[in-house]
PDB file of C-alpha atoms in Angstrom:
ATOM      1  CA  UNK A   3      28.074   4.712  -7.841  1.00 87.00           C
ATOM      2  CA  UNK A   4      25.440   2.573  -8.050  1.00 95.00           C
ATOM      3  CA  UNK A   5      23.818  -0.165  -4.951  1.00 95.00           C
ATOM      4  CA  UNK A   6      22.860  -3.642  -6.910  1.00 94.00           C
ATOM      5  CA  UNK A   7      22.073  -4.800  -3.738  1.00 93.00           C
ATOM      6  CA  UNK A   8      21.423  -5.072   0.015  1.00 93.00           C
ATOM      7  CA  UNK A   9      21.683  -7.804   2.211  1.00 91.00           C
ATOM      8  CA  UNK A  10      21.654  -8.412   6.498  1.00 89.00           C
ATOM      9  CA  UNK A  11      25.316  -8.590   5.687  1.00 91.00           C
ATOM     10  CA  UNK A  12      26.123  -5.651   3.827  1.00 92.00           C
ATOM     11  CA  UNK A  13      26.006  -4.384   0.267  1.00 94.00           C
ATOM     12  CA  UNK A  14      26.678  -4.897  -3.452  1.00 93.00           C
ATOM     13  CA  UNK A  15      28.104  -1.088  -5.101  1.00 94.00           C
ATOM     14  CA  UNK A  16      29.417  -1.125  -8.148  1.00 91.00           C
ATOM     15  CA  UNK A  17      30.163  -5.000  -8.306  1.00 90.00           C
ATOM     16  CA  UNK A  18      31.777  -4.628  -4.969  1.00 91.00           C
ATOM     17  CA  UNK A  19      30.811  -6.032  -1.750  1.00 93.00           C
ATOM     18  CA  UNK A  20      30.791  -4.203   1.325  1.00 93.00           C
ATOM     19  CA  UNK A  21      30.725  -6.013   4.429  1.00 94.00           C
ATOM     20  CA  UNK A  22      28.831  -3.835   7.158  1.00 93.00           C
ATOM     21  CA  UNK A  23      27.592  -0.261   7.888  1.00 96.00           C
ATOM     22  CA  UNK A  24      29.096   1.607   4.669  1.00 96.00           C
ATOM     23  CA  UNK A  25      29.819   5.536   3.521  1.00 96.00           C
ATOM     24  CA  UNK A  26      29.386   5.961  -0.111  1.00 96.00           C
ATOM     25  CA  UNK A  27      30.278   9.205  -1.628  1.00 93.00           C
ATOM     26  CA  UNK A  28      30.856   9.948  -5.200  1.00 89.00           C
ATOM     27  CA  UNK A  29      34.224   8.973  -5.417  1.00 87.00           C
ATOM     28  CA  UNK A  30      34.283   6.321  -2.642  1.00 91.00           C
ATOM     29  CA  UNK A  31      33.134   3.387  -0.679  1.00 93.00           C
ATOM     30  CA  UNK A  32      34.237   3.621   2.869  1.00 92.00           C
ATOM     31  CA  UNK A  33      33.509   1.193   5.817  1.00 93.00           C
ATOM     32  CA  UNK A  34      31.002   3.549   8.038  1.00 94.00           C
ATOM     33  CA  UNK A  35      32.271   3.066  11.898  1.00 92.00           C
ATOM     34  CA  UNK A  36      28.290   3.004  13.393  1.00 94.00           C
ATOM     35  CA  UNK A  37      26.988  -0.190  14.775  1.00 89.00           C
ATOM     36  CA  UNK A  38      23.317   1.471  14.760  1.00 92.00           C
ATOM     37  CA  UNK A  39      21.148   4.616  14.369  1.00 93.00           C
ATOM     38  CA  UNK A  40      22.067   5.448  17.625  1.00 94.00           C
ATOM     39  CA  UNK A  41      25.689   5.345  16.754  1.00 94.00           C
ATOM     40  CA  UNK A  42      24.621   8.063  14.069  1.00 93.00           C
ATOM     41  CA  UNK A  43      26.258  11.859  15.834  1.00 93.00           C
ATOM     42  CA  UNK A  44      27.792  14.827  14.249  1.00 93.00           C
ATOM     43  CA  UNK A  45      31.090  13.347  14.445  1.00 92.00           C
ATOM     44  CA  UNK A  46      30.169   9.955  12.289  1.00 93.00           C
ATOM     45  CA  UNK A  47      28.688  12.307   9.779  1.00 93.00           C
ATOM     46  CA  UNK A  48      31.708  14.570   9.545  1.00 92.00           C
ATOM     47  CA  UNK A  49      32.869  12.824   6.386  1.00 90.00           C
ATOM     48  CA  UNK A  50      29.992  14.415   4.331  1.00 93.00           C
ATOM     49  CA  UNK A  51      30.779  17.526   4.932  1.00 90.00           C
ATOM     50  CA  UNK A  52      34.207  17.733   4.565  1.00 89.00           C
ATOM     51  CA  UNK A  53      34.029  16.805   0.687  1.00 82.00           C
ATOM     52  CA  UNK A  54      35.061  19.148  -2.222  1.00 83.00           C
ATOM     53  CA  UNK A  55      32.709  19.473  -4.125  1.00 84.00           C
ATOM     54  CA  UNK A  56      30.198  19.894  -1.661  1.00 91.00           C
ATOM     55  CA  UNK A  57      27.923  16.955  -1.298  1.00 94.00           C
ATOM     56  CA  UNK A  58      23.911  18.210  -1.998  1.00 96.00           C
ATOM     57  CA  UNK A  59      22.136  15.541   0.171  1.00 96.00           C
ATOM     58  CA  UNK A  60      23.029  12.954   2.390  1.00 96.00           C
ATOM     59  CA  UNK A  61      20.733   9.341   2.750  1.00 97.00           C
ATOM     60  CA  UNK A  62      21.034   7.559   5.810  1.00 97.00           C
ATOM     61  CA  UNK A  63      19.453   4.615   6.100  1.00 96.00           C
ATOM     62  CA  UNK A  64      18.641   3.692   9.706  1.00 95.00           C
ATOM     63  CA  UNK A  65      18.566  -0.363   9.237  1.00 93.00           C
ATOM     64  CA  UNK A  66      14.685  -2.153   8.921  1.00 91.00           C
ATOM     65  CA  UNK A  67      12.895   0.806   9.552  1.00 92.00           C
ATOM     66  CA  UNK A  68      13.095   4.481   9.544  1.00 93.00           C
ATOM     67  CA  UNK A  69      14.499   5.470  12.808  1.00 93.00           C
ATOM     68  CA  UNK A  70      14.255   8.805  14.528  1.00 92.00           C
ATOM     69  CA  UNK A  71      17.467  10.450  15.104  1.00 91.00           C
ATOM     70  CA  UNK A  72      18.409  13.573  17.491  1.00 90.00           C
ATOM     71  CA  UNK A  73      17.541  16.874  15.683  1.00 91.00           C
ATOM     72  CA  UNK A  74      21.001  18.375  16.449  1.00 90.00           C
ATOM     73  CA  UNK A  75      22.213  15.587  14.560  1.00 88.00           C
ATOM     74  CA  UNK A  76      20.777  16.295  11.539  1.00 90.00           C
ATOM     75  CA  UNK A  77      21.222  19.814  11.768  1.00 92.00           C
ATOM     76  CA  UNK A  78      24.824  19.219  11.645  1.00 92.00           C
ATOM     77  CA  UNK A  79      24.395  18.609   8.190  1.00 92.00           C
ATOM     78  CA  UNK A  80      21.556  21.577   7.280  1.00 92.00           C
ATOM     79  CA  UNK A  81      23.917  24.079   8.418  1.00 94.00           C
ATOM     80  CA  UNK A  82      26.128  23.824   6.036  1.00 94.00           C
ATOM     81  CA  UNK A  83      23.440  23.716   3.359  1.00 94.00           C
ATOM     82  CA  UNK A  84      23.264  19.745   2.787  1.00 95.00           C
ATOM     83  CA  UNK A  85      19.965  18.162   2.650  1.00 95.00           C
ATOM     84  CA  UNK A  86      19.171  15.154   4.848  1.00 95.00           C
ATOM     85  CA  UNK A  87      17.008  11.922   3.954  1.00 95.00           C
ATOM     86  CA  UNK A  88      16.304   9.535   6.894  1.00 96.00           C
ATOM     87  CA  UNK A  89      15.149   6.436   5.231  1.00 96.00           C
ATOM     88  CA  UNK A  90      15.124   2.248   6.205  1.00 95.00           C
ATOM     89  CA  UNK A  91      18.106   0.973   4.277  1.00 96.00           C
ATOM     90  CA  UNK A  92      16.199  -0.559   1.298  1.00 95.00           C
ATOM     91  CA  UNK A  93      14.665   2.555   0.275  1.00 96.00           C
ATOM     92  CA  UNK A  94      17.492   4.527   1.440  1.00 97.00           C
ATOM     93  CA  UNK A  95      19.748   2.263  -1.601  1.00 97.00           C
ATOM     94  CA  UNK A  96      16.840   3.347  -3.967  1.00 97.00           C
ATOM     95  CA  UNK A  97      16.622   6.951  -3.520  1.00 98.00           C
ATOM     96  CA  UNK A  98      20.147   6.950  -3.213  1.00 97.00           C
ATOM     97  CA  UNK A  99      20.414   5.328  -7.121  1.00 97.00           C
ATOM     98  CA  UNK A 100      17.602   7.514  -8.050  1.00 97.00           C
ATOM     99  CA  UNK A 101      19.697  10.704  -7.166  1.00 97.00           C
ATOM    100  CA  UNK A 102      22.681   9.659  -8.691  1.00 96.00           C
ATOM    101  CA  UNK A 103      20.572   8.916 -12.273  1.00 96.00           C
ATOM    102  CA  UNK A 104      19.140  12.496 -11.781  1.00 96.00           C
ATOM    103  CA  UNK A 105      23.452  13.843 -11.560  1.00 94.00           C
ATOM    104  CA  UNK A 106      22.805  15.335  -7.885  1.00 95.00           C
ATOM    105  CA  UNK A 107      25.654  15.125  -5.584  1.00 94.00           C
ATOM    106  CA  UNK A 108      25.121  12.621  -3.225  1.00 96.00           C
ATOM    107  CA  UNK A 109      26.252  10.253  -0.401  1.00 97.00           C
ATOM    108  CA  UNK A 110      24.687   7.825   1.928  1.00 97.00           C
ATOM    109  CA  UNK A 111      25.508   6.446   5.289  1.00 97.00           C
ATOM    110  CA  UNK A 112      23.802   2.675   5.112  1.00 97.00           C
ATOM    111  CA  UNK A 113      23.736   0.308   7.951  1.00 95.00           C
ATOM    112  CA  UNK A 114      22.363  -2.950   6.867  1.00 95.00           C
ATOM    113  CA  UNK A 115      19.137  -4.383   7.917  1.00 90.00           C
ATOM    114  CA  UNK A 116      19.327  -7.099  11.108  1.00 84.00           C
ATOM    115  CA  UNK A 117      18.529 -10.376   9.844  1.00 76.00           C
ATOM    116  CA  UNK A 118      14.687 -11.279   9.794  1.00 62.00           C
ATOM    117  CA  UNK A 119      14.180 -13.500  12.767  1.00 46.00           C
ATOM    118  CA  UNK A 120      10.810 -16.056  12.343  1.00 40.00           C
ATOM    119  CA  UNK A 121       9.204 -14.175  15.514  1.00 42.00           C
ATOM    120  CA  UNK A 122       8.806 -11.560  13.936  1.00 45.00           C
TER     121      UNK A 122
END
């Protein structure tokens, strides 16, 4: 898998587009039911961990910005021995395609960036 690009709208993975908040694990692209980071709770990240073979490390990114999530959410994930990046969705795509060069098993749970507004 590899992310050519990410948009407001969604992604470019593998010359596919994906409209929206997307899972990508090593075998799939799946449309990621979270609206935002705060939609982001042990049962939306359930799909990592249910994956043979074992996924190594998970990037989410959070949208814009790096957003904090509950603890007990990510330790959902660190108890059953899978790391956890919590990135803003551009970098999360890069380390993501880094990983995947360097043959590591991972997946990512992306929700696109909002649209830059001109007051900001």
């Amino acid at each position: 898998m590899f992310i050519e690009n990410c948009t407001n709208f969604g992604f470019s993975i593998n010359g596919n587009t994906v409209v929206g908040p997307c899972a990508i694990l090593p075998q799939a692209i799946l449309q990621w039911n979270v609206g935002t980071y705060k939609d982001i709770i042990p049962e939306s990240l359930a799909l990592f961990y249910m994956l043979e073979p074992k996924i190594e490390i998970v990037v989410l990114g959070t949208g814009a910005k790096v957003e904090r999530l509950d603890p007990d959410v990510l330790k959902c994930l660190q108890q059953r021995g899978i790391a956890v990046e919590v990135q803003s969705t551009p970098n999360a795509c890069a380390t993501f395609n880094f990983l995947v060069s360097e043959r590591r098993v991972t997946a990512a749970g992306l929700i696109p960036p909002p649209p830059a507004t001109m007051y900001e």
